[in-house]
Short mmCIF file of C-alpha atoms and ligand atoms in Angstrom, two decimals:
data_model
loop_
_atom_site.label_atom_id
_atom_site.label_comp_id
_atom_site.label_asym_id
_atom_site.label_seq_id
_atom_site.Cartn_x
_atom_site.Cartn_y
_atom_site.Cartn_z
CA MET D 1 28.70 -79.37 21.36
CA SER D 2 26.26 -76.76 22.51
CA ALA D 3 24.63 -74.40 19.96
CA GLU D 4 26.42 -71.41 21.84
CA PHE D 5 29.66 -73.18 20.96
CA LYS D 6 28.81 -74.28 17.31
CA LYS D 7 27.79 -70.28 16.93
CA PHE D 8 31.78 -69.16 18.38
CA LEU D 9 33.46 -71.58 16.11
CA ALA D 10 31.33 -70.59 13.06
CA GLU D 11 31.75 -67.00 13.60
CA GLU D 12 35.49 -67.38 13.74
CA LYS D 13 35.99 -69.15 10.72
CA ARG D 14 33.76 -66.54 8.90
CA LEU D 15 35.80 -63.73 10.54
CA LEU D 16 39.34 -65.55 9.25
CA GLN D 17 37.70 -65.73 5.94
CA GLU D 18 36.55 -62.22 5.82
CA LYS D 19 40.48 -61.16 6.50
CA GLY D 20 41.64 -63.39 4.08
CA CYS D 21 43.51 -65.54 6.78
CA TYR D 22 41.77 -68.56 6.78
CA ARG D 23 44.38 -71.62 6.61
CA GLN D 24 43.62 -74.97 5.05
CA MET D 25 46.33 -77.68 4.75
CA LYS D 26 47.57 -79.18 1.34
CA THR D 27 48.05 -82.62 1.08
CA MET D 28 51.86 -83.81 -0.50
CA ASP D 29 51.30 -87.29 -1.79
CA GLY D 30 54.87 -88.49 -1.16
CA ALA D 31 58.26 -87.37 0.74
CA SER D 32 59.58 -84.21 1.10
CA GLN D 33 61.85 -83.50 -1.99
CA ALA D 34 62.72 -80.59 -4.34
CA LYS D 35 59.85 -81.76 -6.66
CA ILE D 36 56.71 -82.87 -4.92
CA SER D 37 52.89 -84.13 -5.68
CA LEU D 38 50.62 -81.31 -4.65
CA ASN D 39 46.96 -82.48 -4.43
CA GLY D 40 48.05 -84.93 -7.42
CA LYS D 41 50.01 -82.41 -9.08
CA GLU D 42 53.45 -81.93 -9.76
CA VAL D 43 55.06 -79.01 -8.48
CA ILE D 44 58.73 -77.43 -7.55
CA ASN D 45 58.84 -77.30 -4.03
CA PHE D 46 59.50 -74.12 -2.45
CA ALA D 47 57.74 -74.57 0.74
CA SER D 48 59.77 -77.09 2.47
CA ASN D 49 62.70 -76.47 5.45
CA ASN D 50 64.47 -79.57 4.56
CA TYR D 51 66.97 -77.38 2.82
CA LEU D 52 69.87 -79.77 2.44
CA GLY D 53 67.61 -82.31 0.88
CA LEU D 54 68.49 -84.91 3.79
CA ALA D 55 64.87 -86.02 5.16
CA ASN D 56 64.51 -88.33 2.26
CA SER D 57 68.44 -88.99 1.61
CA ASN D 58 69.26 -92.80 1.61
CA LEU D 59 71.83 -92.62 4.15
CA LEU D 60 69.33 -90.88 6.64
CA LYS D 61 66.90 -93.92 5.74
CA GLN D 62 69.58 -96.60 6.02
CA ALA D 63 70.38 -94.95 9.87
CA VAL D 64 66.81 -95.05 10.64
CA ILE D 65 66.05 -98.51 9.62
CA LYS D 66 68.83 -99.88 11.66
CA SER D 67 68.13 -98.24 14.86
CA LEU D 68 64.45 -99.43 14.29
CA ASN D 69 65.72 -102.72 14.00
CA GLU D 70 67.99 -102.50 16.99
CA PHE D 71 65.89 -99.90 19.51
CA GLY D 72 62.25 -100.11 18.43
CA ALA D 73 60.14 -97.49 17.40
CA GLY D 74 59.44 -95.36 20.59
CA ALA D 75 61.77 -94.67 23.89
CA GLY D 76 58.83 -96.04 26.21
CA ALA D 77 58.84 -93.30 28.55
CA SER D 78 60.34 -89.79 29.59
CA ARG D 79 63.93 -89.39 29.74
CA LEU D 80 63.50 -88.69 33.46
CA LEU D 81 62.05 -92.38 33.58
CA SER D 82 63.21 -95.05 31.27
CA GLY D 83 63.26 -93.02 28.11
CA ASN D 84 66.74 -91.96 28.30
CA LEU D 85 68.58 -94.45 26.04
CA ALA D 86 72.37 -94.56 25.61
CA LEU D 87 71.69 -92.91 21.92
CA HIS D 88 70.29 -89.88 23.22
CA GLU D 89 72.94 -88.99 25.25
CA GLN D 90 75.29 -89.79 22.37
CA LEU D 91 73.80 -87.15 20.44
CA GLU D 92 73.38 -84.62 23.11
CA LYS D 93 77.59 -85.18 23.30
CA ILE D 94 77.92 -84.53 19.71
CA LEU D 95 75.52 -81.76 19.55
CA ALA D 96 77.28 -80.12 22.32
CA GLN D 97 80.90 -80.55 20.14
CA PHE D 98 79.04 -79.17 17.06
CA LYS D 99 77.98 -76.04 18.95
CA LYS D 100 81.09 -75.71 20.90
CA THR D 101 79.09 -75.87 24.36
CA PRO D 102 79.76 -77.83 27.51
CA ALA D 103 76.75 -79.32 27.63
CA ALA D 104 73.29 -79.79 25.24
CA LEU D 105 69.90 -81.32 25.66
CA LEU D 106 67.32 -82.66 23.52
CA PHE D 107 63.76 -81.55 23.44
CA ASN D 108 60.90 -82.79 21.12
CA CYS D 109 60.88 -80.16 19.06
CA GLY D 110 61.66 -76.52 18.35
CA TYR D 111 58.55 -75.11 19.61
CA MET D 112 58.98 -77.21 22.92
CA ALA D 113 62.56 -76.22 23.31
CA ASN D 114 61.69 -72.69 23.14
CA CYS D 115 58.71 -72.97 25.31
CA GLY D 116 60.83 -74.95 27.83
CA LEU D 117 63.86 -72.79 27.72
CA LEU D 118 62.33 -69.30 28.18
CA SER D 119 59.19 -70.45 30.33
CA ALA D 120 62.05 -72.92 33.06
CA LEU D 121 64.59 -69.70 33.06
CA SER D 122 62.96 -66.26 33.79
CA PHE D 123 59.91 -65.36 36.13
CA ARG D 124 57.43 -63.00 36.57
CA HIS D 125 59.99 -59.97 37.65
CA ASP D 126 62.73 -60.74 34.75
CA ILE D 127 62.49 -58.90 31.62
CA ILE D 128 62.92 -60.26 28.17
CA PHE D 129 64.33 -57.68 25.11
CA SER D 130 62.67 -59.95 22.07
CA ASP D 131 63.13 -59.05 18.37
CA GLN D 132 59.59 -58.08 16.88
CA TYR D 133 60.18 -60.73 14.39
CA ASN D 134 61.10 -63.56 16.38
CA HIS D 135 59.61 -67.02 16.16
CA ALA D 136 55.62 -67.67 17.74
CA SER D 137 57.09 -70.31 20.20
CA ILE D 138 59.80 -67.66 21.56
CA ILE D 139 56.61 -65.32 21.97
CA ASP D 140 54.76 -68.33 23.55
CA GLY D 141 57.61 -69.36 25.88
CA ILE D 142 57.80 -65.78 27.11
CA ILE D 143 54.29 -65.47 27.97
CA LEU D 144 54.47 -69.12 29.70
CA SER D 145 57.07 -67.16 31.55
CA ARG D 146 55.15 -64.46 32.63
CA ALA D 147 58.43 -62.22 32.47
CA LYS D 148 58.01 -58.88 31.16
CA LEU D 149 58.16 -58.91 27.16
CA ILE D 150 59.76 -56.04 25.88
CA ARG D 151 59.52 -56.36 21.89
CA TYR D 152 62.70 -54.26 20.25
CA PRO D 153 62.39 -53.02 16.70
CA HIS D 154 63.38 -55.82 14.00
CA LYS D 155 67.23 -55.40 14.43
CA ASP D 156 67.13 -52.42 15.86
CA MET D 157 70.52 -51.94 17.79
CA ALA D 158 69.87 -48.26 19.04
CA GLU D 159 66.58 -48.99 19.87
CA LEU D 160 67.62 -52.00 22.24
CA ARG D 161 70.06 -49.88 23.86
CA LYS D 162 67.51 -47.31 24.43
CA LEU D 163 65.26 -49.86 26.25
CA LEU D 164 68.40 -51.79 28.02
CA ILE D 165 69.35 -48.18 29.60
CA GLN D 166 65.80 -47.74 30.54
CA ASN D 167 65.71 -50.91 32.19
CA GLN D 168 68.80 -50.91 33.92
CA GLN D 169 67.95 -50.48 37.43
CA HIS D 170 65.68 -53.49 37.23
CA ARG D 171 67.43 -56.13 39.75
CA ALA D 172 65.97 -59.15 38.04
CA LYS D 173 67.15 -61.30 35.49
CA ARG D 174 67.63 -59.64 31.91
CA PHE D 175 67.61 -61.77 28.73
CA ILE D 176 68.14 -60.99 24.95
CA VAL D 177 66.58 -63.11 22.67
CA THR D 178 66.55 -63.27 19.02
CA ASP D 179 66.30 -65.75 15.75
CA SER D 180 69.47 -65.73 13.82
CA VAL D 181 67.71 -66.56 10.59
CA PHE D 182 64.38 -64.83 10.34
CA SER D 183 61.93 -67.48 9.26
CA MET D 184 59.75 -65.17 7.43
CA ASP D 185 62.05 -62.65 6.15
CA GLY D 186 65.28 -64.49 5.36
CA ASP D 187 67.87 -61.67 7.07
CA ILE D 188 70.23 -62.31 9.75
CA ALA D 189 70.20 -61.06 13.51
CA PRO D 190 73.14 -58.60 14.16
CA LEU D 191 74.63 -61.15 16.70
CA ARG D 192 77.69 -59.54 17.33
CA ASP D 193 75.78 -56.25 18.42
CA ILE D 194 73.45 -58.18 20.60
CA VAL D 195 76.36 -59.95 22.48
CA ASP D 196 78.21 -56.66 23.05
CA LEU D 197 75.32 -54.75 24.61
CA ALA D 198 74.46 -58.20 26.67
CA THR D 199 77.95 -57.91 28.35
CA GLU D 200 77.36 -53.96 28.79
CA PHE D 201 74.13 -54.40 30.35
CA GLU D 202 74.46 -58.01 32.08
CA ALA D 203 71.82 -59.70 29.63
CA THR D 204 71.76 -63.35 28.97
CA VAL D 205 71.45 -63.79 25.17
CA ILE D 206 69.50 -66.60 23.81
CA VAL D 207 69.72 -67.50 19.97
CA ASP D 208 67.37 -69.21 18.29
CA GLU D 209 69.44 -71.35 15.11
CA ALA D 210 66.16 -73.16 13.84
CA HIS D 211 67.05 -71.94 10.46
CA ALA D 212 70.86 -71.57 10.45
CA THR D 213 71.65 -75.29 11.92
CA GLY D 214 73.44 -77.23 9.65
CA ILE D 215 73.71 -74.25 6.74
CA TYR D 216 75.89 -71.34 8.29
CA GLY D 217 79.58 -70.89 8.86
CA LYS D 218 82.54 -72.79 7.96
CA ASN D 219 81.35 -76.51 9.31
CA GLY D 220 77.92 -75.65 9.42
CA HIS D 221 77.21 -74.94 13.11
CA GLY D 222 75.33 -71.68 12.44
CA ILE D 223 75.23 -67.98 12.63
CA THR D 224 77.11 -67.98 15.88
CA GLU D 225 79.93 -69.88 13.66
CA LEU D 226 79.59 -67.60 10.42
CA LEU D 227 80.27 -64.32 12.87
CA ASP D 228 82.78 -66.04 15.01
CA LEU D 229 80.79 -65.93 17.91
CA GLU D 230 81.08 -69.41 19.09
CA GLY D 231 81.68 -69.37 23.04
CA GLU D 232 79.88 -65.92 23.34
CA VAL D 233 76.23 -66.71 22.83
CA ASP D 234 74.81 -68.03 26.39
CA ILE D 235 72.46 -70.32 25.33
CA GLN D 236 71.65 -71.27 21.77
CA MET D 237 68.76 -73.27 20.33
CA GLY D 238 68.70 -75.19 17.03
CA THR D 239 66.25 -78.07 15.31
CA LEU D 240 66.81 -81.20 13.74
CA GLY D 241 64.03 -81.10 11.87
CA LYS D 242 64.76 -78.62 9.48
CA ALA D 243 68.45 -78.61 7.41
CA LEU D 244 69.03 -81.87 9.37
CA GLY D 245 66.02 -83.63 7.95
CA GLY D 246 64.57 -85.37 10.68
CA PHE D 247 62.69 -84.61 13.80
CA GLY D 248 63.63 -82.68 17.22
CA ALA D 249 65.72 -79.96 18.80
CA PHE D 250 68.39 -79.17 21.35
CA VAL D 251 69.28 -76.39 23.78
CA ALA D 252 73.33 -76.01 23.79
CA ALA D 253 74.85 -74.25 26.54
CA ASP D 254 76.91 -74.25 30.02
CA SER D 255 76.04 -77.60 31.75
CA LEU D 256 74.79 -75.25 34.63
CA VAL D 257 71.92 -74.01 32.43
CA ILE D 258 71.48 -77.89 31.02
CA ASP D 259 71.34 -79.07 34.45
CA TYR D 260 68.54 -76.50 35.48
CA LEU D 261 66.55 -77.41 32.27
CA ILE D 262 66.68 -81.00 33.21
CA ASN D 263 65.10 -80.17 36.23
CA LYS D 264 62.85 -77.01 35.59
CA ALA D 265 61.86 -77.62 31.99
CA ARG D 266 58.36 -78.83 31.88
CA PRO D 267 58.44 -79.63 28.10
CA PHE D 268 61.34 -81.54 28.58
CA ILE D 269 60.43 -83.43 31.89
CA PHE D 270 56.96 -84.00 30.96
CA THR D 271 57.12 -85.84 27.86
CA THR D 272 58.15 -89.12 26.04
CA ALA D 273 61.73 -89.11 24.82
CA LEU D 274 62.58 -88.60 21.29
CA PRO D 275 62.10 -91.98 19.45
CA PRO D 276 65.19 -93.77 18.54
CA PRO D 277 64.79 -93.60 14.79
CA ALA D 278 64.51 -89.51 15.34
CA ILE D 279 68.08 -89.51 17.10
CA ALA D 280 69.59 -92.05 14.54
CA ALA D 281 68.86 -89.49 11.80
CA ALA D 282 69.99 -86.60 13.78
CA LEU D 283 73.37 -88.38 14.00
CA LYS D 284 73.74 -89.38 10.29
CA ALA D 285 72.42 -85.75 9.49
CA LEU D 286 75.11 -84.39 11.70
CA ASP D 287 77.53 -86.73 10.21
CA ILE D 288 76.82 -85.53 6.73
CA VAL D 289 76.88 -82.15 7.56
CA GLN D 290 80.59 -82.30 8.79
CA ASN D 291 81.52 -84.25 5.58
CA ARG D 292 79.78 -82.70 2.91
CA PRO D 293 80.15 -79.02 2.95
CA ASP D 294 79.37 -79.22 -0.76
CA LEU D 295 75.91 -79.34 -0.16
CA ARG D 296 75.41 -76.19 2.17
CA ASP D 297 78.00 -74.30 -0.76
CA THR D 298 75.37 -75.61 -3.67
CA LEU D 299 72.09 -74.34 -1.31
CA LEU D 300 73.92 -70.75 -0.75
CA GLN D 301 75.35 -70.30 -4.13
CA GLN D 302 71.80 -71.13 -5.40
CA ALA D 303 69.74 -69.03 -2.91
CA ASN D 304 72.10 -65.86 -3.90
CA TRP D 305 71.56 -66.37 -7.45
CA PHE D 306 67.99 -66.74 -7.44
CA ARG D 307 67.61 -63.90 -4.87
CA GLU D 308 69.32 -61.73 -7.18
CA GLU D 309 67.22 -62.88 -10.25
CA LEU D 310 64.29 -62.17 -8.18
CA LYS D 311 65.76 -58.78 -7.42
CA ASN D 312 66.64 -57.81 -10.95
CA ILE D 313 63.35 -58.87 -12.27
CA GLY D 314 61.49 -56.14 -9.98
CA PHE D 315 60.28 -58.62 -6.98
CA ASN D 316 60.51 -57.19 -3.46
CA THR D 317 62.24 -59.41 -1.27
CA LEU D 318 62.67 -57.37 1.61
CA ASN D 319 66.18 -57.85 3.42
CA SER D 320 66.70 -61.45 2.59
CA GLU D 321 70.21 -62.69 2.53
CA THR D 322 69.78 -66.23 3.12
CA HIS D 323 68.20 -69.39 1.67
CA ILE D 324 64.37 -67.68 3.00
CA ILE D 325 63.60 -65.14 0.35
CA PRO D 326 60.16 -63.53 0.53
CA ILE D 327 58.33 -61.82 -2.25
CA LEU D 328 56.43 -59.11 -0.65
CA VAL D 329 53.09 -58.90 -1.89
CA GLY D 330 51.16 -56.67 0.87
CA GLU D 331 47.29 -57.66 0.99
CA ASN D 332 46.15 -61.12 1.96
CA GLU D 333 44.18 -62.40 -0.99
CA LYS D 334 46.22 -61.33 -3.27
CA ALA D 335 49.12 -63.42 -1.91
CA VAL D 336 46.62 -66.29 -1.72
CA GLN D 337 45.88 -65.68 -5.58
CA PHE D 338 49.47 -65.19 -6.50
CA SER D 339 50.29 -68.56 -4.70
CA GLN D 340 47.46 -70.51 -6.16
CA LYS D 341 48.12 -69.09 -9.56
CA LEU D 342 51.63 -70.47 -9.20
CA VAL D 343 50.93 -74.13 -8.20
CA ASP D 344 48.44 -74.05 -10.89
CA ALA D 345 51.62 -73.20 -13.19
CA GLY D 346 53.72 -75.74 -11.01
CA ILE D 347 55.41 -74.29 -8.49
CA TYR D 348 54.37 -74.22 -4.56
CA ALA D 349 55.48 -71.04 -2.57
CA PRO D 350 52.64 -70.72 0.16
CA ALA D 351 51.41 -67.25 0.79
CA ILE D 352 52.53 -66.00 4.32
CA ARG D 353 49.52 -63.89 5.80
CA PRO D 354 48.91 -62.32 9.47
CA PRO D 355 49.33 -62.94 11.91
CA THR D 356 52.48 -64.98 11.13
CA VAL D 357 53.80 -61.86 9.41
CA PRO D 358 52.65 -57.96 10.00
CA GLN D 359 49.64 -56.37 8.81
CA GLY D 360 49.69 -55.09 5.29
CA THR D 361 53.06 -57.63 4.36
CA ALA D 362 51.73 -60.98 3.14
CA ARG D 363 54.30 -62.78 1.15
CA LEU D 364 55.22 -65.54 -0.66
CA ARG D 365 58.02 -67.60 1.32
CA ILE D 366 60.45 -69.17 -0.98
CA SER D 367 62.84 -71.67 0.55
CA LEU D 368 65.68 -73.07 -1.57
CA MET D 369 67.09 -76.64 -1.25
CA ALA D 370 70.41 -77.60 -2.05
CA THR D 371 68.71 -80.58 -4.19
CA HIS D 372 66.75 -77.93 -6.24
CA LYS D 373 68.20 -78.60 -10.07
CA MET D 374 68.98 -75.41 -11.86
CA PRO D 375 67.02 -75.87 -14.76
CA ASP D 376 63.88 -75.93 -12.41
CA LEU D 377 65.03 -72.86 -10.87
CA GLU D 378 65.12 -71.18 -14.32
CA LYS D 379 61.98 -72.56 -15.09
CA ALA D 380 60.33 -71.27 -11.81
CA LEU D 381 61.73 -67.72 -12.64
CA GLN D 382 60.17 -67.55 -15.86
CA ILE D 383 56.84 -68.52 -14.25
CA LEU D 384 57.07 -66.20 -11.26
CA VAL D 385 57.80 -63.44 -14.08
CA LYS D 386 54.72 -64.22 -16.11
CA ILE D 387 52.07 -64.70 -13.40
CA GLY D 388 54.00 -61.47 -11.17
CA LYS D 389 52.89 -59.26 -14.14
CA LYS D 390 49.60 -61.01 -14.83
CA ILE D 391 48.68 -59.63 -11.22
CA ARG D 392 50.44 -56.28 -11.77
CA LEU D 393 53.07 -57.15 -8.83
CA ILE D 394 55.79 -56.41 -11.20
C1 PLP T 401 62.42 -69.32 14.38
C2 PLP T 401 61.90 -70.97 14.64
N1 PLP T 401 62.20 -71.30 15.87
C3 PLP T 401 61.51 -72.72 16.09
C4 PLP T 401 60.69 -73.33 15.43
C5 PLP T 401 60.08 -74.54 15.63
O1 PLP T 401 60.95 -75.62 15.65
P1 PLP T 401 60.10 -77.09 15.28
O2 PLP T 401 59.05 -77.16 13.78
O3 PLP T 401 61.31 -78.04 15.48
O4 PLP T 401 58.91 -77.21 16.29
C6 PLP T 401 60.47 -72.87 14.30
C7 PLP T 401 59.55 -73.70 13.26
O5 PLP T 401 59.31 -73.04 11.87
C8 PLP T 401 61.44 -71.51 13.75
O6 PLP T 401 61.31 -71.26 12.28
#
């Protein structure tokens, strides 16, 4: 490594530390579950997207072991070479049924799905209207596409309308893209209004259901189901690695879109197919979602209760209305300090700082799991009050 390059890296690290934005990984000693061992200490886990507790469930483990014995550890090639197992196609068929779309296509993770989808569908002269708080993978997909990115203020439909009017003369393709559940705020996009605006201005709607798949709607299909919009959202993306407990992602849409992606989406084409155990886990998880509505009911009931308690205590949970509950802190250092004190007291709620969230809005991100036990949630509230007071947040 050249001395110049070393100097550059050291300076970058110093700057991140100075801003309170330096990131370090923490080590979990076991499986992802409601209580974990963090650097050797048992803590209540509020940092997992394993919302239904499926990642470490016996049912998923058994399905994975069975498929491992039958199909092996890896697919061996990309889907377009010899990696396309009947298992992949079976899962895609079930995902399309689940999302009530004509077709679906697997991607290796949500990040790749968003990058692949957006960069394949749009080009330099197209316009993408994107909610200010959309996930980084959406932004990166837009950057890859080289389309014009127009960020609209978070959930501000009046402003989106204005921007659509301003760009109405544009002859190229228009897209409106949004998370359905926002990953750091825990609020829900106004999808009905977005779909109506898209119809009026001839735009294509892309919705990222990463944090909603398996949880929202009568059958767990997502916010599109909750808001009665199945069949009205053009393109949906979902992940298999959060509530579904495994790994991977998918895009569900019209067959024309899916065929196009098979031919054009580089993160689909140029990578090894998802391994059979990941497919088996997703198949089993979808089966559980269909047959165990009590899991999502428990998750949402507990989340509603926990959020109301936090608000009553005096914490600012922003506009959360889901199982993702932020506690606004403000300064980066204070959020890190809060999080560390909580770990010491037996709770893991990570501090989220810029650039993941806007400057001055550092926060703790609490995500609930269906497998959290009520006594643990009650204990967590007591600890949050005690430390919240100590650091003068409440
Ligand atoms: C809204 C959103 N979209 C996409 C992703 C990426 O999904 P994956 O973890 O499967 O890459 C995430 C992950 O955190 C997310 O929060």
